[in-house]
CSV table of C-alpha atoms in Angstrom, one decimal:
chain,number,residue,atom,x,y,z
A,860,MET,CA,0.5,0.0,0.1
A,861,THR,CA,2.4,2.5,0.9
A,862,GLY,CA,6.3,0.8,-0.5
A,863,PRO,CA,8.7,1.7,0.6
A,864,ASP,CA,9.4,4.8,3.7
A,865,ARG,CA,9.6,7.5,1.7
A,866,PRO,CA,12.8,10.2,2.9
A,867,ASP,CA,10.8,12.3,5.0
A,868,ASP,CA,9.5,9.5,6.8
A,869,ASP,CA,12.8,8.9,8.4
A,870,ALA,CA,13.2,12.0,9.4
A,871,LEU,CA,9.8,11.5,11.0
A,872,ARG,CA,11.4,8.2,12.3
A,873,ARG,CA,14.1,9.9,14.1
A,874,ALA,CA,12.3,12.5,15.8
A,875,LEU,CA,9.8,10.0,17.3
A,876,ALA,CA,13.2,7.9,18.2
A,877,ASP,CA,14.4,10.6,19.9
A,878,VAL,CA,11.5,10.5,22.6
A,879,ASP,CA,12.0,6.8,22.7
A,880,PRO,CA,11.2,5.8,26.6
A,881,ALA,CA,13.2,2.8,26.3
A,882,ALA,CA,16.2,4.7,24.4
A,883,GLY,CA,18.2,4.8,27.9
A,884,LEU,CA,17.4,1.6,28.9
A,885,ALA,CA,20.5,-1.0,29.3
A,886,PRO,CA,20.0,-4.4,27.4
A,887,LEU,CA,19.3,-7.5,29.9
A,888,ASP,CA,22.4,-9.4,30.0
A,889,ALA,CA,22.7,-13.3,29.7
A,890,SER,CA,21.8,-14.5,33.3
A,891,GLN,CA,19.0,-12.2,33.3
A,892,LEU,CA,17.8,-13.7,30.5
A,893,ARG,CA,18.8,-17.3,31.3
A,894,ARG,CA,16.6,-16.5,33.9
A,895,LEU,CA,14.0,-14.9,32.5
A,896,GLN,CA,14.0,-18.0,30.4
A,897,GLU,CA,14.1,-20.7,33.1
A,898,ASP,CA,11.7,-19.0,35.3
A,899,ALA,CA,8.6,-19.5,31.9
A,900,MET,CA,10.0,-22.9,32.1
A,901,THR,CA,8.8,-24.2,35.3
A,902,ASP,CA,6.4,-21.7,36.1
A,903,THR,CA,3.1,-23.4,37.1
A,904,ARG,CA,1.1,-20.2,36.4
A,905,THR,CA,-1.7,-19.8,34.6
A,906,PRO,CA,-1.5,-17.3,31.9
A,907,THR,CA,-4.0,-15.1,31.1
A,908,THR,CA,-4.3,-15.2,27.5
A,909,THR,CA,-4.0,-18.4,26.3
A,910,SER,CA,-7.7,-19.4,25.6
A,911,PRO,CA,-8.5,-20.2,22.1
A,912,ALA,CA,-10.6,-17.2,20.7
A,913,LEU,CA,-11.0,-14.5,18.6
A,914,PRO,CA,-8.6,-11.4,18.4
A,915,PRO,CA,-9.9,-8.0,19.8
A,916,ARG,CA,-12.4,-6.0,17.4
A,917,ARG,CA,-11.9,-8.2,14.8
A,918,PRO,CA,-14.6,-7.0,12.2
A,919,ALA,CA,-17.7,-8.4,11.5
A,920,ARG,CA,-17.7,-11.4,8.7
A,921,ALA,CA,-19.4,-10.0,5.7
A,922,ARG,CA,-22.7,-12.6,4.6
A,923,SER,CA,-24.9,-12.1,1.9
A,924,ARG,CA,-28.1,-12.2,3.7
A,925,ARG,CA,-31.9,-12.1,1.5
A,926,PRO,CA,-34.1,-9.3,1.5
A,927,LEU,CA,-36.1,-8.8,4.1
A,928,LEU,CA,-40.1,-8.5,4.1
A,929,ALA,CA,-41.7,-7.0,7.2
A,930,ALA,CA,-44.1,-4.4,7.3
A,931,GLY,CA,-42.7,-1.8,10.2
A,932,ILE,CA,-39.0,-2.6,10.3
A,933,ALA,CA,-37.8,-0.5,12.7
A,934,LEU,CA,-33.9,0.4,12.4
A,935,ALA,CA,-33.0,4.0,12.5
A,936,GLY,CA,-29.2,5.3,12.3
A,937,ALA,CA,-26.3,3.0,11.8
A,938,ALA,CA,-28.1,0.4,13.2
A,939,ALA,CA,-29.8,-0.4,10.4
A,940,ALA,CA,-26.7,-1.1,8.6
A,941,ALA,CA,-26.4,-3.8,10.9
A,942,ALA,CA,-27.4,-7.2,10.6
A,943,VAL,CA,-29.6,-6.9,13.5
A,944,VAL,CA,-33.3,-7.0,12.5
A,945,VAL,CA,-36.1,-6.7,14.3
A,946,PRO,CA,-38.1,-8.0,13.0
A,947,LEU,CA,-37.1,-10.5,10.6
A,948,VAL,CA,-39.1,-12.1,8.1
A,949,ALA,CA,-36.8,-14.0,5.5
A,950,GLY,CA,-38.4,-15.1,2.3
A,951,ASP,CA,-39.9,-18.4,1.2
A,952,ASP,CA,-36.4,-19.6,-0.6
A,953,ASP,CA,-33.9,-18.5,2.0
A,954,PRO,CA,-33.1,-22.4,3.3
A,955,GLY,CA,-31.6,-20.6,6.8
A,956,GLY,CA,-35.1,-18.6,6.8
A,957,ARG,CA,-36.7,-18.6,10.4
A,958,PRO,CA,-39.8,-16.0,10.9
A,959,GLU,CA,-39.2,-13.9,13.7
A,960,ALA,CA,-41.9,-12.9,16.4
A,961,THR,CA,-42.6,-9.2,16.4
A,962,GLY,CA,-39.8,-7.8,18.7
A,963,THR,CA,-37.9,-10.6,18.6
A,964,THR,CA,-33.5,-9.4,17.4
A,965,VAL,CA,-31.8,-12.6,16.0
A,966,LEU,CA,-28.2,-12.4,16.6
A,967,GLU,CA,-25.3,-15.2,15.2
A,968,ALA,CA,-22.1,-16.4,17.8
A,969,PRO,CA,-18.8,-16.2,15.9
A,970,ALA,CA,-17.4,-19.3,14.5
A,971,VAL,CA,-14.8,-20.0,16.3
A,972,ASP,CA,-11.4,-19.6,13.8
A,973,PRO,CA,-9.0,-22.3,15.6
A,974,ALA,CA,-6.0,-20.3,13.0
A,975,LEU,CA,-7.1,-16.7,15.0
A,976,GLY,CA,-6.6,-17.8,18.6
A,977,MET,CA,-3.5,-16.5,19.9
A,978,SER,CA,-5.2,-15.6,22.5
A,979,CYS,CA,-8.5,-13.3,24.2
A,980,ALA,CA,-9.1,-9.7,23.5
A,981,PRO,CA,-9.3,-7.7,26.8
A,982,VAL,CA,-12.4,-7.4,28.2
A,983,SER,CA,-12.7,-4.3,28.9
A,984,ALA,CA,-14.6,-1.2,28.2
A,985,ASP,CA,-13.4,0.3,25.3
A,986,ALA,CA,-14.4,-3.0,23.5
A,987,VAL,CA,-17.6,-2.8,24.3
A,988,ALA,CA,-18.3,0.6,23.9
A,989,ASP,CA,-18.5,0.2,20.2
A,990,SER,CA,-21.3,-2.4,20.1
A,991,GLN,CA,-24.4,-1.9,17.9
A,992,VAL,CA,-26.2,-4.2,20.4
A,993,ALA,CA,-25.9,-4.2,24.1
A,994,PHE,CA,-28.4,-5.7,26.7
A,995,ALA,CA,-28.9,-7.3,30.2
A,996,GLY,CA,-31.2,-9.6,29.9
A,997,GLU,CA,-32.7,-13.0,31.5
A,998,LEU,CA,-32.1,-16.4,29.6
A,999,ALA,CA,-35.8,-17.7,28.8
A,1000,ALA,CA,-34.5,-20.6,26.7
A,1001,TYR,CA,-31.6,-22.8,25.4
A,1002,ASP,CA,-31.7,-26.0,23.6
A,1003,GLY,CA,-28.0,-26.2,22.6
A,1004,THR,CA,-27.9,-24.0,19.5
A,1005,THR,CA,-30.3,-21.0,20.2
A,1006,ALA,CA,-30.2,-18.7,23.2
A,1007,VAL,CA,-33.3,-17.0,23.6
A,1008,PHE,CA,-33.2,-13.9,26.2
A,1009,ALA,CA,-35.6,-11.9,27.4
A,1010,VAL,CA,-34.5,-8.2,27.3
A,1011,GLU,CA,-34.7,-6.5,30.3
A,1012,THR,CA,-31.7,-3.7,30.5
A,1013,ALA,CA,-30.5,-2.4,26.9
A,1014,PHE,CA,-27.4,-0.2,27.0
A,1015,ALA,CA,-27.0,0.1,23.2
A,1016,GLY,CA,-28.9,0.2,20.1
A,1017,GLU,CA,-32.7,-1.4,20.4
A,1018,PRO,CA,-32.9,-5.3,20.8
A,1019,GLY,CA,-37.0,-5.2,21.6
A,1020,LYS,CA,-37.9,-7.6,23.9
A,1021,ARG,CA,-36.7,-10.7,22.8
A,1022,VAL,CA,-32.8,-11.7,21.6
A,1023,GLU,CA,-32.2,-14.9,19.5
A,1024,VAL,CA,-28.5,-15.9,20.1
A,1025,ARG,CA,-28.0,-18.9,17.4
A,1026,GLN,CA,-24.8,-21.4,16.9
A,1027,PRO,CA,-23.6,-20.5,13.4
A,1028,ALA,CA,-24.6,-23.1,10.6
A,1029,GLY,CA,-22.4,-26.2,10.7
A,1030,ALA,CA,-20.4,-25.0,13.7
A,1031,ALA,CA,-18.9,-27.8,15.4
A,1032,THR,CA,-19.1,-26.0,19.2
A,1033,GLY,CA,-22.3,-25.4,20.9
A,1034,LEU,CA,-22.9,-21.2,22.2
A,1035,ALA,CA,-21.4,-22.6,25.4
A,1036,GLU,CA,-18.0,-23.3,23.7
A,1037,LEU,CA,-17.5,-20.4,22.1
A,1038,SER,CA,-17.1,-18.4,24.8
A,1039,MET,CA,-19.9,-17.2,25.9
A,1040,GLY,CA,-20.0,-18.9,29.3
A,1041,GLU,CA,-22.1,-21.7,30.7
A,1042,LEU,CA,-25.2,-20.8,29.4
A,1043,VAL,CA,-28.1,-21.6,32.3
A,1044,VAL,CA,-32.1,-20.7,31.9
A,1045,GLY,CA,-33.3,-18.2,34.4
A,1046,GLU,CA,-29.6,-16.7,34.7
A,1047,GLU,CA,-28.7,-13.3,33.8
A,1048,TYR,CA,-26.7,-12.4,30.9
A,1049,LEU,CA,-24.7,-9.3,29.4
A,1050,VAL,CA,-24.8,-9.4,25.6
A,1051,ALA,CA,-22.9,-7.2,23.3
A,1052,ALA,CA,-23.5,-7.9,19.5
A,1053,THR,CA,-22.2,-5.5,16.6
A,1054,GLY,CA,-22.9,-7.0,12.4
A,1055,GLY,CA,-25.2,-9.5,14.0
A,1056,TYR,CA,-22.9,-11.0,15.7
A,1057,VAL,CA,-22.3,-11.8,20.0
A,1058,ALA,CA,-18.9,-10.1,20.9
A,1059,THR,CA,-17.8,-13.5,22.4
A,1060,CYS,CA,-14.8,-13.8,24.5
A,1061,GLY,CA,-16.0,-12.3,28.0
A,1062,LEU,CA,-17.5,-9.6,26.3
A,1063,SER,CA,-20.8,-11.3,26.4
A,1064,GLY,CA,-21.2,-14.0,29.7
A,1065,PRO,CA,-22.8,-14.6,32.6
A,1066,THR,CA,-23.9,-11.5,34.9
A,1067,SER,CA,-20.7,-10.8,37.2
A,1068,PRO,CA,-19.5,-7.9,39.0
A,1069,GLU,CA,-16.8,-7.2,36.7
A,1070,LEU,CA,-18.2,-7.8,33.7
A,1071,ARG,CA,-21.4,-5.4,35.2
A,1072,ALA,CA,-18.7,-2.5,35.5
A,1073,VAL,CA,-17.9,-2.9,32.5
A,1074,TYR,CA,-20.9,-2.8,30.4
A,1075,ALA,CA,-21.8,0.8,32.9
A,1076,ASP,CA,-18.2,1.7,32.6
A,1077,ALA,CA,-19.2,1.4,28.7
A,1078,PHE,CA,-22.1,2.2,27.9
A,1079,GLY,CA,-22.3,5.2,31.2
A,1080,ARG,CA,-25.0,3.0,33.4
B,613,MET,CA,5.4,-29.7,14.7
B,614,ASP,CA,6.8,-32.8,15.7
B,615,PRO,CA,4.0,-34.6,18.1
B,616,ILE,CA,6.8,-36.4,19.9
B,617,GLU,CA,9.5,-33.7,19.9
B,618,ARG,CA,12.5,-34.4,23.0
B,619,PRO,CA,12.3,-31.9,26.1
B,620,GLU,CA,15.9,-30.6,25.0
B,621,ALA,CA,14.6,-29.6,21.2
B,622,ARG,CA,12.1,-28.3,22.4
B,623,ALA,CA,13.9,-26.2,25.2
B,624,ALA,CA,16.3,-25.2,22.4
B,625,ARG,CA,13.8,-24.1,20.9
B,626,PHE,CA,12.1,-21.5,23.6
B,627,ASP,CA,16.1,-20.6,24.2
B,628,VAL,CA,15.9,-18.9,20.6
B,629,VAL,CA,13.0,-17.7,21.1
B,630,VAL,CA,13.7,-15.5,23.9
B,631,GLY,CA,17.1,-14.5,22.7
B,632,GLU,CA,15.0,-13.1,19.9
B,633,VAL,CA,11.7,-11.4,21.6
B,634,ALA,CA,12.8,-11.2,25.3
B,635,GLU,CA,14.4,-7.5,25.0
B,636,PRO,CA,12.1,-6.1,21.9
B,637,VAL,CA,9.1,-7.4,24.9
B,638,ARG,CA,11.0,-5.7,27.0
B,639,ARG,CA,10.8,-2.0,25.6
B,640,TYR,CA,8.1,-2.7,24.1
B,641,LEU,CA,6.3,-3.2,27.9
B,642,ALA,CA,9.5,-0.6,29.2
B,643,ARG,CA,7.5,2.3,26.7
B,644,ARG,CA,3.9,1.7,27.5
B,645,THR,CA,4.1,1.0,31.8
B,646,ASP,CA,5.7,1.2,34.9
B,647,PRO,CA,8.7,-0.9,35.5
B,648,ASP,CA,6.6,-3.4,38.0
B,649,THR,CA,4.9,-4.4,35.4
B,650,ALA,CA,6.9,-4.6,32.6
B,651,GLU,CA,8.5,-7.0,34.6
B,652,ASP,CA,5.5,-8.9,35.2
B,653,VAL,CA,3.8,-8.7,32.1
B,654,LEU,CA,7.9,-9.9,30.6
B,655,ALA,CA,7.3,-13.2,32.8
B,656,GLU,CA,4.3,-13.4,31.4
B,657,THR,CA,4.7,-13.2,27.9
B,658,LEU,CA,7.3,-15.9,28.2
B,659,LEU,CA,5.5,-18.2,30.0
B,660,VAL,CA,2.7,-17.3,27.0
B,661,CYS,CA,5.5,-18.2,24.1
B,662,TRP,CA,6.9,-21.1,26.3
B,663,ARG,CA,3.2,-23.1,26.6
B,664,ARG,CA,2.6,-22.0,23.0
B,665,LEU,CA,5.8,-22.3,21.7
B,666,ASP,CA,3.6,-24.4,18.7
B,667,ASP,CA,2.3,-21.1,17.6
B,668,VAL,CA,5.6,-19.2,17.6
B,669,PRO,CA,6.0,-18.1,13.3
B,670,ALA,CA,8.9,-19.8,12.3
B,671,PRO,CA,11.7,-17.1,12.0
B,672,ALA,CA,11.9,-15.7,9.0
B,673,ALA,CA,15.0,-13.9,7.2
B,674,PRO,CA,16.0,-10.4,8.3
B,675,GLU,CA,14.1,-7.7,6.7
B,676,ASP,CA,12.7,-4.0,7.2
B,677,ASP,CA,9.3,-4.9,8.3
B,678,GLY,CA,10.8,-6.3,11.6
B,679,SER,CA,11.0,-10.2,12.8
B,680,PRO,CA,7.3,-11.9,12.6
B,681,VAL,CA,8.6,-13.4,16.0
B,682,VAL,CA,8.9,-10.2,17.1
B,683,ALA,CA,5.5,-9.2,16.4
B,684,TRP,CA,4.4,-12.5,17.4
B,685,ALA,CA,5.3,-12.2,21.2
B,686,VAL,CA,4.4,-8.4,21.2
B,687,GLY,CA,0.8,-9.4,20.5
B,688,VAL,CA,0.3,-11.6,23.3
B,689,ALA,CA,2.5,-8.5,25.2
B,690,ARG,CA,-0.4,-5.9,24.6
B,691,HIS,CA,-3.1,-8.8,25.5
B,692,CYS,CA,-1.0,-9.2,28.8
B,693,LEU,CA,-0.7,-5.4,29.4
B,694,ASP,CA,-4.0,-5.0,28.6
B,695,ASN,CA,-5.0,-7.6,31.2
B,696,ALA,CA,-3.2,-5.5,33.8
B,697,THR,CA,-4.3,-2.0,33.2
B,698,ARG,CA,-8.1,-3.7,33.1
B,699,GLY,CA,-7.4,-4.9,36.8
B,700,ASP,CA,-5.4,-1.5,37.5
B,701,ARG,CA,-8.2,0.4,36.2
B,702,ARG,CA,-10.8,-1.1,38.3
B,703,ARG,CA,-9.2,-0.5,41.1
B,704,TRP,CA,-8.7,2.9,40.2
B,705,ARG,CA,-12.0,2.9,39.5
B,706,LEU,CA,-13.2,1.4,43.5
B,707,LEU,CA,-10.9,4.3,44.3
B,708,SER,CA,-12.3,7.4,42.0
B,709,ARG,CA,-15.2,7.0,43.6
B,710,VAL,CA,-13.8,8.8,46.9
B,711,ARG,CA,-11.7,10.6,45.3
B,712,ALA,CA,-12.5,12.7,42.0
B,713,VAL,CA,-9.2,12.6,40.5
B,714,ASP,CA,-8.1,12.4,36.6
B,715,PRO,CA,-7.2,8.8,36.0
B,716,PRO,CA,-3.8,8.0,36.5
B,717,LEU,CA,-4.2,5.8,33.2
B,718,GLY,CA,-0.4,4.5,33.3
B,719,ARG,CA,-0.1,2.8,30.4
B,720,ALA,CA,2.1,5.5,28.6
B,721,PRO,CA,4.8,7.0,30.5
B,722,ALA,CA,4.8,10.9,30.8
B,723,ALA,CA,7.5,11.2,28.9
B,724,ASP,CA,6.9,14.8,28.0
B,725,ALA,CA,7.6,15.9,31.5
B,726,ALA,CA,11.5,14.8,30.9
B,727,TYR,CA,11.4,17.2,28.0
B,728,ASP,CA,11.0,20.4,29.7
B,729,ASP,CA,14.4,21.7,28.5
B,730,ASP,CA,13.7,19.9,24.5
B,731,PRO,CA,11.7,22.1,22.8
B,732,ALA,CA,12.2,20.0,19.5
B,733,ALA,CA,11.4,16.6,21.7
B,734,ARG,CA,8.2,18.2,23.5
B,735,ARG,CA,7.6,19.1,20.4
B,736,VAL,CA,7.5,15.8,18.9
B,737,THR,CA,5.1,14.5,22.0
B,738,ALA,CA,3.2,17.1,21.9
B,739,ALA,CA,2.1,16.3,18.4
B,740,LEU,CA,2.0,12.4,19.1
B,741,ALA,CA,-0.4,13.3,21.8
B,742,ILE,CA,-3.0,14.5,20.2
B,743,LEU,CA,-3.7,12.2,18.0
B,744,ARG,CA,-6.5,9.2,18.1
B,745,PRO,CA,-4.4,6.8,20.4
B,746,ALA,CA,-4.8,4.1,17.4
B,747,GLU,CA,-3.2,6.3,16.0
B,748,ALA,CA,-0.1,7.4,17.3
B,749,GLU,CA,0.6,3.4,18.7
B,750,VAL,CA,1.2,2.8,15.0
B,751,LEU,CA,3.5,4.9,15.0
B,752,ARG,CA,4.9,3.9,18.3
B,753,LEU,CA,5.5,0.3,16.3
B,754,TRP,CA,7.2,1.7,13.4
B,755,ALA,CA,9.5,3.8,15.4
B,756,TRP,CA,10.4,2.8,18.7
B,757,ASP,CA,9.0,-1.1,17.9
B,758,GLY,CA,11.0,-1.0,15.0
B,759,LEU,CA,7.9,-3.1,13.2
B,760,GLY,CA,6.8,-2.6,9.4
B,761,PRO,CA,3.0,-2.2,8.3
B,762,SER,CA,3.5,-6.6,8.1
B,763,GLN,CA,3.8,-7.1,11.6
B,764,VAL,CA,1.8,-4.0,12.8
B,765,ALA,CA,-0.8,-6.2,11.8
B,766,ARG,CA,0.0,-9.2,12.8
B,767,VAL,CA,0.6,-7.1,16.4
B,768,LEU,CA,-2.9,-5.2,15.9
B,769,GLY,CA,-4.7,-8.5,14.4
B,770,VAL,CA,-5.6,-6.9,11.5
B,771,SER,CA,-4.4,-7.1,7.6
B,772,PRO,CA,-1.3,-6.0,6.7
B,773,ASN,CA,-3.7,-3.5,4.1
B,774,ALA,CA,-5.4,-2.0,6.6
B,775,ALA,CA,-2.4,-1.6,9.4
B,776,SER,CA,0.1,-0.1,6.0
B,777,ILE,CA,-3.3,2.5,5.7
B,778,ARG,CA,-3.1,3.5,9.0
B,779,LEU,CA,0.4,3.8,9.1
B,780,HIS,CA,0.2,6.2,6.3
B,781,ARG,CA,-2.3,8.1,7.9
B,782,ALA,CA,-0.6,8.1,10.9
B,783,LYS,CA,2.1,9.2,9.1
B,784,GLN,CA,0.5,11.8,7.7
B,785,ARG,CA,-1.7,13.6,10.9
B,786,LEU,CA,1.8,13.9,13.3
B,787,ARG,CA,3.3,15.4,10.1
B,788,GLU,CA,-0.1,17.6,9.8
B,789,ALA,CA,0.7,18.4,13.8
B,790,LEU,CA,3.8,19.1,13.9
B,791,ALA,CA,3.5,21.2,11.7
B,792,GLN,CA,0.9,23.4,13.5
B,793,SER,CA,3.1,23.2,16.5
B,794,VAL,CA,5.9,24.4,14.9
B,795,PRO,CA,6.2,28.6,16.4
B,796,ASP,CA,6.5,31.5,13.7
B,797,GLY,CA,9.7,32.3,13.3
B,798,THR,CA,10.4,33.2,16.9
B,799,GLY,CA,12.1,30.3,18.2
B,800,ASP,CA,10.8,29.6,20.8
B,801,GLU,CA,8.7,26.9,21.1
B,802,ARG,CA,6.7,26.9,23.8
B,803,SER,CA,4.8,24.1,25.5
B,804,ASP,CA,1.8,25.9,26.8
B,805,ALA,CA,0.8,26.4,22.9
B,806,PRO,CA,0.7,23.3,21.4
B,807,PRO,CA,-2.3,23.0,18.6
B,808,ASP,CA,-5.3,22.5,21.1
B,809,ARG,CA,-4.3,22.2,24.3
B,810,SER,CA,-8.7,20.5,25.3
B,811,ARG,CA,-7.3,17.7,22.7
B,812,VAL,CA,-3.9,17.2,24.5
B,813,LYS,CA,-5.3,16.5,27.4
B,814,ASP,CA,-8.6,14.0,26.2
B,815,ALA,CA,-6.0,12.2,24.3
B,816,ALA,CA,-3.6,12.0,27.5
B,817,ARG,CA,-6.3,10.2,29.3
B,818,ARG,CA,-7.0,7.2,26.6
B,819,GLN,CA,-4.7,4.9,26.0
B,820,PRO,CA,-3.1,3.4,23.6
B,821,ARG,CA,-4.6,0.1,22.5
């Protein structure tokens, strides 16, 4: 895209290098390196970032959708561009089409790509603040492939009263394995989604004081 | 990788990885957090490298774009640091309920304070501070951590093309910010008159990602 650095890039890089806070840092000596290496090889802790999941802020996958025929589709602003459908009525020849009841938002859990399983996105307010839909709700039903939430509090977007989160077609793992945590009917969950896909990897899951604090930080309530 | 790799061979492989990544990762962390956190996160990053040794990219011939092995490890360090910082921020939120002060976000060192007697350096830090955090971070990865677009992409988890575009735009923005901060012929580069102090203050509050 940009090709080789331009000559004035060198000047820019030098200017930045002049304010490098680590410029005066003495390098590690061999014994320090050896100690670091041995500590890692003998450490029995569980690293905080090794669980397989999506990388941070992975853009939602583009997917095609058939034109939706629905009276009273009430989507506004940015939410209209998302694949969040309220309500959704699929065309007759849509093999995946499942007519929805009015007031239901349909989301999909993203398929886990093992090749991308380097580390979890950090669970932070920044990571959920841009979500097009976010809500707190009780898990009303779960059959292993579809989780139905009764929305109690909407933080972002217009999820309606009911939200269905579906396992992607052909996925080998259930929703619970898609980093949403254990799905227990009757429990309250915090769920965020963008582009029709649920934010997983700890960003959506059972309500806990920690996750609630993240949502409060992200949405101001 | 060989599923029945002997422990000695695995240890030897890790020895090579540590030799390549320990110092760059240490510097990456030193630029972005306090010494104690940097030490902890370096140890955790190397632990992840050891546990996930089979996922470490194969060493490649040195190139201008930087080492894929280093970029991979820096990406791990970035996540580890975010996790560590998240805990700090949570503790700070509790504290902030009783103390109404600005958040000490601690990720970016207060570098500008170290350049009181260096107007040129102060101008660069001020210009860097008014960029959006994501823009400033790609510039740091490029200029401080020595990573080209492909390796910046590996660190940030975006496509090389996206990283290249971000880097190109960030350079442009920095040039513009520097141009705006040039005093008009007085030679007096005052620290109290960068382009937009409200943006500087706002940017300083935010953390690089």
